[in-house]
Amino acid sequence: MQQKVLILDFGSQFTQLIARRVRELNIYCEIHPYNSTKFDVDNYKAVILSGSPHSVRGESAPQPDLKKIKGKKPLLGVCYGAQYLAHFFGGEVGASKTREYGRANLSFVDHTSELFDGVDTGSQVWMSHSDTILHLPEHYTKIASTHDVENAAYQIEGEETYAIQFHPEVYHSTDGLTLLKNFLVNIADVAQEWTPDSFVDTTVAALKEKVGSDKVVLGLSGGVDSTVAAVLLDKAIGENLHCIFVNNGLLRKNEFESVLDQYEGMGLNVKGVDASQRFLDALKGESDPEKKRKIIGRVFIEVFDDESHLLTDVKWLAQGTIYPDVIESVSANGGPSATIKSHHNVGGLPDFMKLKVVEPLRMIFKDEVRRVGKSMGIDPELLGRHPFPGPGMGIRILGDITAEKVRILQDVDAVFINGLKAWGLYDKVWQAGAMLLPVDSVGVMGDERTYEKVVALRAVESTDGMTADWVDLPYKFLQETSNKIINNVKGVNRVVYDISSKPPATIEWE
């Protein structure tokens, strides 16, 4: 049996966190919707049921088919999963008299249960539910409680089935990783074999088998994902990999030249294409953010297609798609979730390109991509680069785009990013950048009255971009940065700092 774990998703916002925690234990796992037919249960050694925005008491409560799972494979129910295993098998779930959201502490722990080995009474856990298990079915045994939730955890006699009403995957559950390890390693006997080195070995072997002696074209962005994908493919097929790095004129200052130099130093077969003017011409006069995104995407496809046709016998398009981009999530009504924003990688390029798609990273998370890159010896500076939006400066210049506005924002951004590095702050920030606002501000320089642009600086901390908090940068740093920008970047006379978090704001302004 393969050493992997199945996570059945009922639409919880925390499902991806479960998978990331499992991967931290060097155990491979996959997320599938509870009602999907795209997986074979026999291929998994253990199963985890996720939480859900649903109530098991609701008419539309998701009901998975557990005939091949419950009592036959090690099973862990989390939150909704725990309530489901109680409610639909002879127990009773009802509305909680006191809703329990956020931090709680275990007031009782049955230390004879393997699940709680090394987890002490008083350990902090994270709750997020308005229902509670009032009565457990026959042959179910309580193994943990909190002050407000008596049946916070239980196990089923004669089965390797366990359930918890709290979320072990979130940071605030202090012994959450210990509990998951107890279930997966000690109870389910899943081998901890999922490492960056093993991923590289198996992926390179799979790429050799899949691609063979065919030629592959890959659009490099200068970011972590496409770079790691390129190095994996280079290991597998060498000179048959053709990389194209397009300058859309909306990159950071001097980025096109510096990234090209970096790639050539890595021995990759890379062609740089400066299409700056082509993008700027296409964007002329357009202010609508969504239309700007579509124009940038369309022109990139056109440039990439033109360059691909200069190569002969290319059969594959490689992409840096990662796992969060392809996970099929479940919406609150139990069906496929609504698409908020289509990802630029998922689905590939238009059919007219007639290329098959290969995605070496499609089953791993962002933090794993960086670990894989490190194991292959990729420069830490490149692996540590902040995320940068695909449309680049195009969505950081609010309003229409001109070459002069790009010049101003590139200069401002360079002062900000170089300052973060000089102050030792760059690696403490998840993403940072500057926005050029469509606002002219009155100012005074010397004895002259000025009427120039306003820029907003943005720095956030996050793990995956789904949520983000603004970074409390030192006042001295902000003061120095503001002075440098105003004194050195012609066209700017006012600097502001964005202190909004996501949600309700987004990281980018457009």
XYZ file of C-alpha atoms in Angstrom:
510
model
C 0.000 0.000 0.000
C 1.185 3.503 -0.833
C 2.242 5.649 2.133
C -0.235 8.453 1.620
C -3.188 10.026 3.396
C -6.601 11.059 2.037
C -8.234 14.255 3.338
C -11.939 14.470 2.524
C -12.972 18.121 2.252
C -16.376 19.334 3.440
C -15.652 22.982 2.584
C -13.703 24.081 5.657
C -11.476 27.145 5.403
C -8.850 25.116 7.303
C -8.658 22.062 4.998
C -5.475 23.194 3.256
C -3.904 23.753 6.679
C -4.554 20.101 7.556
C -2.669 19.046 4.438
C 0.237 21.376 5.147
C 0.522 20.068 8.710
C 0.524 16.473 7.460
C 3.244 17.333 4.948
C 5.290 18.873 7.808
C 5.419 15.345 9.218
C 7.044 14.208 5.949
C 3.872 12.355 5.014
C 2.301 12.733 1.589
C -1.413 13.587 1.499
C -4.059 14.664 -0.982
C -7.254 16.704 -0.627
C -10.401 15.600 -2.444
C -14.013 16.812 -2.115
C -16.050 14.373 -0.015
C -18.310 13.717 -3.026
C -15.571 13.340 -5.652
C -15.122 10.196 -7.720
C -11.558 11.080 -8.725
C -9.809 8.953 -6.103
C -9.610 5.298 -5.068
C -9.783 4.812 -1.286
C -7.714 1.637 -1.597
C -4.681 3.765 -2.518
C -4.588 5.512 0.876
C -3.368 4.252 4.229
C -5.384 6.620 6.418
C -8.245 9.110 6.051
C -9.018 12.483 7.677
C -12.470 14.109 7.549
C -12.261 17.922 7.502
C -14.397 20.573 9.152
C -17.234 22.339 7.346
C -19.384 25.488 7.428
C -22.372 23.083 7.495
C -24.257 21.711 10.468
C -24.800 17.940 10.508
C -28.380 18.786 11.555
C -29.062 20.709 8.341
C -31.083 19.311 5.451
C -28.165 19.797 3.063
C -25.511 18.334 5.390
C -22.736 16.693 3.353
C -22.839 12.906 3.763
C -19.782 11.013 2.520
C -19.794 7.356 1.592
C -17.646 5.772 4.326
C -18.419 2.095 3.573
C -14.823 1.406 2.500
C -13.308 3.633 5.196
C -14.943 3.479 8.641
C -13.739 0.434 10.566
C -11.495 -0.574 7.666
C -8.872 2.182 7.647
C -7.493 4.467 10.347
C -9.901 7.417 10.396
C -9.733 10.828 12.086
C -12.759 13.129 12.117
C -12.063 16.834 12.681
C -14.873 19.198 13.846
C -17.668 18.493 11.308
C -16.064 15.096 10.718
C -16.338 14.331 14.442
C -19.953 15.467 14.607
C -20.821 13.501 11.460
C -19.399 10.254 12.885
C -21.480 10.772 16.029
C -24.761 12.116 14.599
C -25.224 9.638 11.753
C -24.159 6.548 13.714
C -26.513 6.651 16.685
C -25.448 9.694 18.692
C -26.939 13.158 19.042
C -25.597 16.530 17.946
C -27.379 19.733 18.985
C -26.898 23.463 19.093
C -24.356 24.407 21.729
C -25.644 26.534 24.614
C -22.374 28.468 24.530
C -20.788 28.791 21.103
C -17.130 27.960 21.254
C -14.926 29.885 18.872
C -11.229 30.465 19.338
C -8.953 29.354 22.151
C -10.007 26.720 24.686
C -8.135 24.400 27.042
C -8.453 20.665 27.560
C -9.887 20.064 31.039
C -9.804 16.255 30.738
C -7.516 13.979 28.715
C -7.585 10.167 28.682
C -3.882 9.406 28.557
C -4.556 5.729 27.856
C -5.591 6.776 24.346
C -2.774 6.692 21.812
C -4.200 9.803 20.161
C -3.341 11.948 23.196
C 0.085 10.533 23.943
C 2.216 13.515 25.037
C -0.762 15.914 25.112
C -1.326 17.288 28.613
C -4.460 18.383 30.403
C -4.624 22.161 30.023
C -3.245 22.074 26.479
C -4.661 24.899 24.337
C -6.861 23.971 21.369
C -8.744 26.002 18.744
C -12.505 25.620 18.451
C -14.756 26.809 15.628
C -18.289 25.434 15.884
C -21.809 26.264 17.065
C -22.991 22.628 17.400
C -21.807 20.136 19.984
C -22.030 16.375 20.525
C -24.690 15.869 23.216
C -24.565 12.064 23.345
C -22.061 9.601 21.916
C -23.244 6.423 20.176
C -22.787 3.016 21.788
C -19.157 1.798 21.758
C -17.873 5.377 21.438
C -15.563 6.441 24.289
C -14.887 10.011 25.375
C -11.136 10.744 25.476
C -10.989 14.534 25.962
C -13.098 17.471 27.184
C -12.887 21.246 27.530
C -14.741 23.377 30.067
C -17.642 23.956 27.631
C -17.457 20.849 25.415
C -17.706 17.527 27.210
C -17.182 15.315 24.159
C -14.248 17.232 22.691
C -12.687 13.960 21.481
C -13.627 10.296 21.302
C -12.602 6.957 19.839
C -14.629 3.969 18.683
C -14.082 0.613 20.353
C -12.832 -2.073 17.980
C -11.893 0.453 15.277
C -8.957 2.741 14.558
C -11.459 5.591 14.386
C -10.875 8.790 16.346
C -12.548 12.182 16.340
C -11.933 15.652 17.760
C -14.187 18.715 17.835
C -11.244 21.133 17.731
C -8.792 21.992 14.931
C -5.299 20.486 15.400
C -4.119 22.018 12.111
C -4.163 25.646 13.269
C -1.233 27.288 14.994
C -3.244 28.031 18.149
C -3.720 24.323 18.937
C -0.383 24.032 20.705
C -0.136 20.226 20.558
C -1.927 19.865 17.220
C 1.089 18.517 15.352
C 1.747 16.002 18.154
C -1.835 14.769 17.891
C -1.638 14.408 14.102
C 1.647 12.547 14.439
C 0.105 10.223 17.023
C -2.721 9.394 14.633
C -0.741 9.069 11.419
C 2.541 7.555 12.646
C 1.697 5.676 15.845
C -1.852 4.552 15.053
C -2.030 4.411 11.240
C 1.645 3.397 10.832
C 2.189 5.739 7.877
C 5.875 6.023 6.960
C 7.449 9.496 7.116
C 9.074 9.293 3.697
C 7.869 12.516 2.040
C 10.993 14.699 1.871
C 12.291 17.271 -0.638
C 15.000 14.853 -1.794
C 12.509 12.035 -2.324
C 10.223 14.426 -4.219
C 13.072 15.463 -6.520
C 14.062 11.854 -7.223
C 10.525 10.639 -7.953
C 9.558 13.742 -9.940
C 12.647 13.696 -12.153
C 12.069 9.993 -12.851
C 8.393 10.645 -13.659
C 9.282 13.572 -15.957
C 11.784 11.431 -17.863
C 9.134 8.788 -18.387
C 6.365 11.253 -19.297
C 8.272 13.589 -21.603
C 10.912 11.237 -22.965
C 12.989 12.922 -25.678
C 10.315 15.536 -26.488
C 11.004 19.266 -26.334
C 9.382 21.385 -23.622
C 8.821 25.151 -23.502
C 8.459 26.972 -20.175
C 7.600 30.603 -19.484
C 9.821 31.809 -16.654
C 8.575 34.646 -14.454
C 11.607 35.167 -12.252
C 9.592 33.812 -9.316
C 10.138 30.776 -7.122
C 7.587 28.392 -8.670
C 8.608 28.661 -12.320
C 12.302 28.574 -11.358
C 12.011 25.368 -9.322
C 9.905 23.800 -12.081
C 12.617 24.729 -14.610
C 15.411 23.186 -12.543
C 13.446 19.945 -12.077
C 12.808 19.732 -15.826
C 16.434 20.576 -16.573
C 17.500 17.647 -14.396
C 15.107 15.384 -16.315
C 15.500 16.474 -19.954
C 18.431 18.920 -20.065
C 18.812 20.785 -23.371
C 15.321 19.738 -24.512
C 13.946 22.340 -22.094
C 13.538 25.797 -23.664
C 12.783 28.619 -21.220
C 11.386 31.999 -22.265
C 11.556 35.025 -19.965
C 9.339 37.858 -21.212
C 9.885 41.454 -20.151
C 6.416 42.989 -20.130
C 7.818 46.390 -19.162
C 6.078 46.099 -15.794
C 8.794 44.290 -13.866
C 10.807 45.750 -11.004
C 13.676 48.094 -11.822
C 16.495 46.290 -13.699
C 14.801 42.955 -12.964
C 14.841 41.705 -16.548
C 18.632 41.929 -16.821
C 19.421 40.711 -13.301
C 17.111 37.683 -13.469
C 18.449 36.712 -16.909
C 21.991 36.813 -15.514
C 20.898 34.678 -12.579
C 19.275 32.068 -14.821
C 22.273 31.857 -17.132
C 24.478 31.308 -14.090
C 22.292 28.302 -13.241
C 22.976 26.715 -16.621
C 19.374 26.927 -17.809
C 18.587 27.287 -21.514
C 16.862 30.693 -21.342
C 15.884 33.232 -23.983
C 15.037 36.754 -22.847
C 12.409 38.613 -24.868
C 11.988 42.362 -24.321
C 8.381 43.084 -25.288
C 8.000 46.182 -23.088
C 6.748 48.494 -25.808
C 4.275 45.935 -27.103
C 2.638 45.700 -23.664
C 2.638 49.467 -23.089
C 1.063 50.078 -26.495
C -1.686 47.543 -25.765
C -2.387 49.102 -22.356
C -2.499 52.704 -23.568
C -5.444 54.612 -22.122
C -6.917 51.652 -20.203
C -7.759 52.267 -16.516
C -10.071 49.377 -15.621
C -8.145 46.860 -13.425
C -9.765 43.709 -14.832
C -9.314 44.889 -18.417
C -5.659 45.678 -17.713
C -5.163 42.128 -16.358
C -6.790 40.648 -19.469
C -4.711 42.788 -21.821
C -1.483 41.799 -20.072
C -2.499 38.123 -20.158
C -3.477 38.286 -23.837
C -0.277 40.008 -24.952
C 1.824 37.575 -22.930
C 0.141 34.678 -24.736
C 0.764 36.359 -28.091
C 4.458 36.959 -27.333
C 4.904 33.481 -25.893
C 3.178 31.919 -28.888
C 5.367 33.890 -31.315
C 8.510 32.713 -29.528
C 7.287 29.106 -29.310
C 6.830 29.012 -33.073
C 10.504 29.878 -33.512
C 11.312 26.531 -31.864
C 10.863 23.297 -33.782
C 9.094 20.139 -32.602
C 8.024 21.482 -29.195
C 5.312 19.209 -27.791
C 4.953 20.264 -24.151
C 4.161 23.443 -22.229
C 5.583 23.417 -18.685
C 4.017 25.503 -15.921
C 4.822 26.321 -12.311
C 1.322 25.480 -11.072
C 1.303 24.536 -7.361
C -1.181 22.555 -5.262
C -3.356 25.409 -3.867
C -4.052 26.448 -7.481
C -5.551 23.088 -8.395
C -7.284 21.879 -5.225
C -10.946 21.416 -6.037
C -12.684 22.912 -3.021
C -16.260 22.526 -1.830
C -18.605 25.466 -1.394
C -21.001 26.007 1.484
C -23.856 24.272 -0.395
C -21.823 21.118 -0.927
C -21.129 21.649 -4.620
C -18.006 22.911 -6.361
C -16.940 26.270 -4.988
C -17.434 29.428 -7.011
C -14.362 30.734 -8.789
C -13.342 34.055 -7.267
C -10.360 34.583 -9.568
C -9.023 32.253 -12.216
C -5.344 31.464 -11.751
C -3.035 32.327 -14.630
C -1.490 28.846 -14.619
C -4.483 26.565 -14.202
C -5.819 25.293 -17.485
C -2.763 26.253 -19.497
C -2.663 28.430 -22.589
C -5.295 28.480 -25.373
C -6.030 25.400 -27.453
C -4.505 26.938 -30.572
C -1.034 26.375 -29.114
C -1.601 22.609 -29.435
C 0.789 21.758 -26.593
C 0.406 19.126 -23.897
C 0.820 20.472 -20.346
C 3.366 19.268 -17.775
C 3.278 20.643 -14.212
C 6.061 19.265 -11.985
C 4.875 21.154 -8.864
C 1.120 20.685 -9.051
C 0.981 18.492 -5.914
C 3.062 20.606 -3.513
C 2.558 23.780 -1.471
C 4.554 27.028 -1.657
C 6.683 26.310 1.409
C 7.460 22.861 0.002
C 8.477 24.419 -3.330
C 11.091 26.459 -1.465
C 12.354 23.375 0.408
C 12.610 21.442 -2.874
C 14.516 24.354 -4.422
C 16.896 24.426 -1.460
C 17.537 20.688 -1.748
C 18.546 21.237 -5.417
C 20.996 24.006 -4.476
C 19.075 26.959 -5.933
C 20.357 30.334 -4.714
C 18.640 31.199 -1.373
C 18.208 34.801 -2.537
C 16.090 33.623 -5.451
C 14.104 31.187 -3.289
C 13.479 33.917 -0.735
C 12.078 36.418 -3.232
C 8.765 37.969 -2.292
C 5.740 36.984 -4.390
C 5.158 39.422 -7.249
C 1.836 39.670 -9.119
C 1.744 38.296 -12.657
C 0.573 41.654 -14.099
C 3.422 43.304 -12.167
C 3.375 47.088 -11.967
C 0.268 47.005 -14.165
C -1.960 46.536 -11.102
C 0.189 48.684 -8.821
C -0.302 51.740 -11.020
C -3.894 52.722 -10.308
C -5.488 54.103 -13.438
C -3.969 54.175 -16.912
C -0.379 53.098 -17.528
C 2.348 55.154 -19.200
C 6.094 54.689 -19.503
C 6.609 57.687 -17.177
C 4.365 56.197 -14.478
C 6.211 52.884 -14.752
C 9.518 54.729 -14.352
C 8.288 56.538 -11.238
C 6.932 53.382 -9.585
C 10.005 51.294 -10.428
C 12.224 53.932 -8.793
C 9.998 54.131 -5.709
C 9.805 50.347 -5.422
C 13.589 50.042 -5.697
C 14.120 52.489 -2.811
C 11.588 50.581 -0.662
C 12.823 47.036 -1.390
C 16.522 47.933 -1.168
C 15.795 49.688 2.111
C 14.101 46.587 3.531
C 17.180 44.559 2.617
C 19.615 47.123 4.072
C 17.712 47.191 7.362
C 17.511 43.370 7.579
C 13.716 43.481 7.229
C 13.235 41.858 3.815
C 13.114 38.252 5.052
C 10.724 39.218 7.860
C 8.167 40.429 5.325
C 6.115 38.051 3.152
C 5.393 40.577 0.408
C 6.161 44.257 -0.088
C 5.711 46.808 -2.829
C 4.588 50.302 -3.726
C 1.402 51.593 -5.357
C 1.200 54.700 -7.540
C -2.062 56.435 -6.723
C -4.141 58.441 -9.218
C -3.849 61.436 -6.917
C -1.865 64.658 -7.268
C -0.861 66.200 -3.957
C 0.201 69.724 -3.185
C 3.650 70.078 -1.637
C 6.557 72.427 -1.116
C 10.145 71.793 -2.245
C 12.481 74.645 -1.405
C 10.420 77.750 -2.051
C 8.546 76.110 -4.908
C 4.995 74.817 -4.754
C 4.693 71.311 -6.217
C 1.743 69.310 -7.428
C 2.960 65.731 -7.804
C 2.123 62.069 -7.262
C 1.301 60.152 -4.071
C 2.700 56.646 -3.509
C 1.530 54.089 -0.961
C 3.946 51.577 0.538
C 2.598 48.124 1.453
C 4.261 45.355 3.504
C 2.417 42.293 4.812
C 3.150 39.109 6.687
C 1.386 35.901 5.677
C 1.956 32.194 5.064
C -0.061 31.642 1.917
C -1.604 34.969 0.895
C -5.123 33.861 1.904
C -4.944 36.141 4.941
C -2.354 38.808 5.686
C -1.497 41.340 8.386
C 0.263 44.627 7.759
C 3.815 44.733 9.095
C 4.649 47.187 11.845
C 7.814 48.552 10.227
C 10.045 50.769 12.406
C 9.183 54.479 12.291
C 12.837 55.319 11.627
C 12.835 53.050 8.586
C 9.617 54.574 7.241
C 10.975 58.075 7.833
C 14.231 57.313 6.023
C 12.436 55.583 3.140
C 9.960 58.429 2.682
C 12.760 61.000 2.612
C 14.751 58.974 0.057
C 11.745 58.563 -2.220
C 10.723 62.222 -2.162
C 14.308 63.458 -2.576
C 15.327 61.022 -5.307
C 12.243 60.107 -7.338
C 11.150 62.947 -9.569
C 7.378 63.239 -9.694
C 6.574 62.137 -6.106
C 6.009 64.520 -3.199
C 4.019 62.411 -0.719
C 4.434 58.890 0.741
C 1.801 57.014 2.781
C 1.918 53.575 4.459
C -0.957 51.091 4.110
C -1.963 49.610 7.505
C -4.966 47.528 6.400
C -5.062 43.752 6.751
C -6.544 41.036 4.529
C -9.466 40.657 5.000
C -11.145 43.083 4.597
C -8.568 44.639 2.246
C -6.587 42.661 -0.332
C -2.797 42.657 -0.582
C -2.775 44.416 -3.946
C -4.833 47.558 -4.526
C -6.254 46.398 -7.884
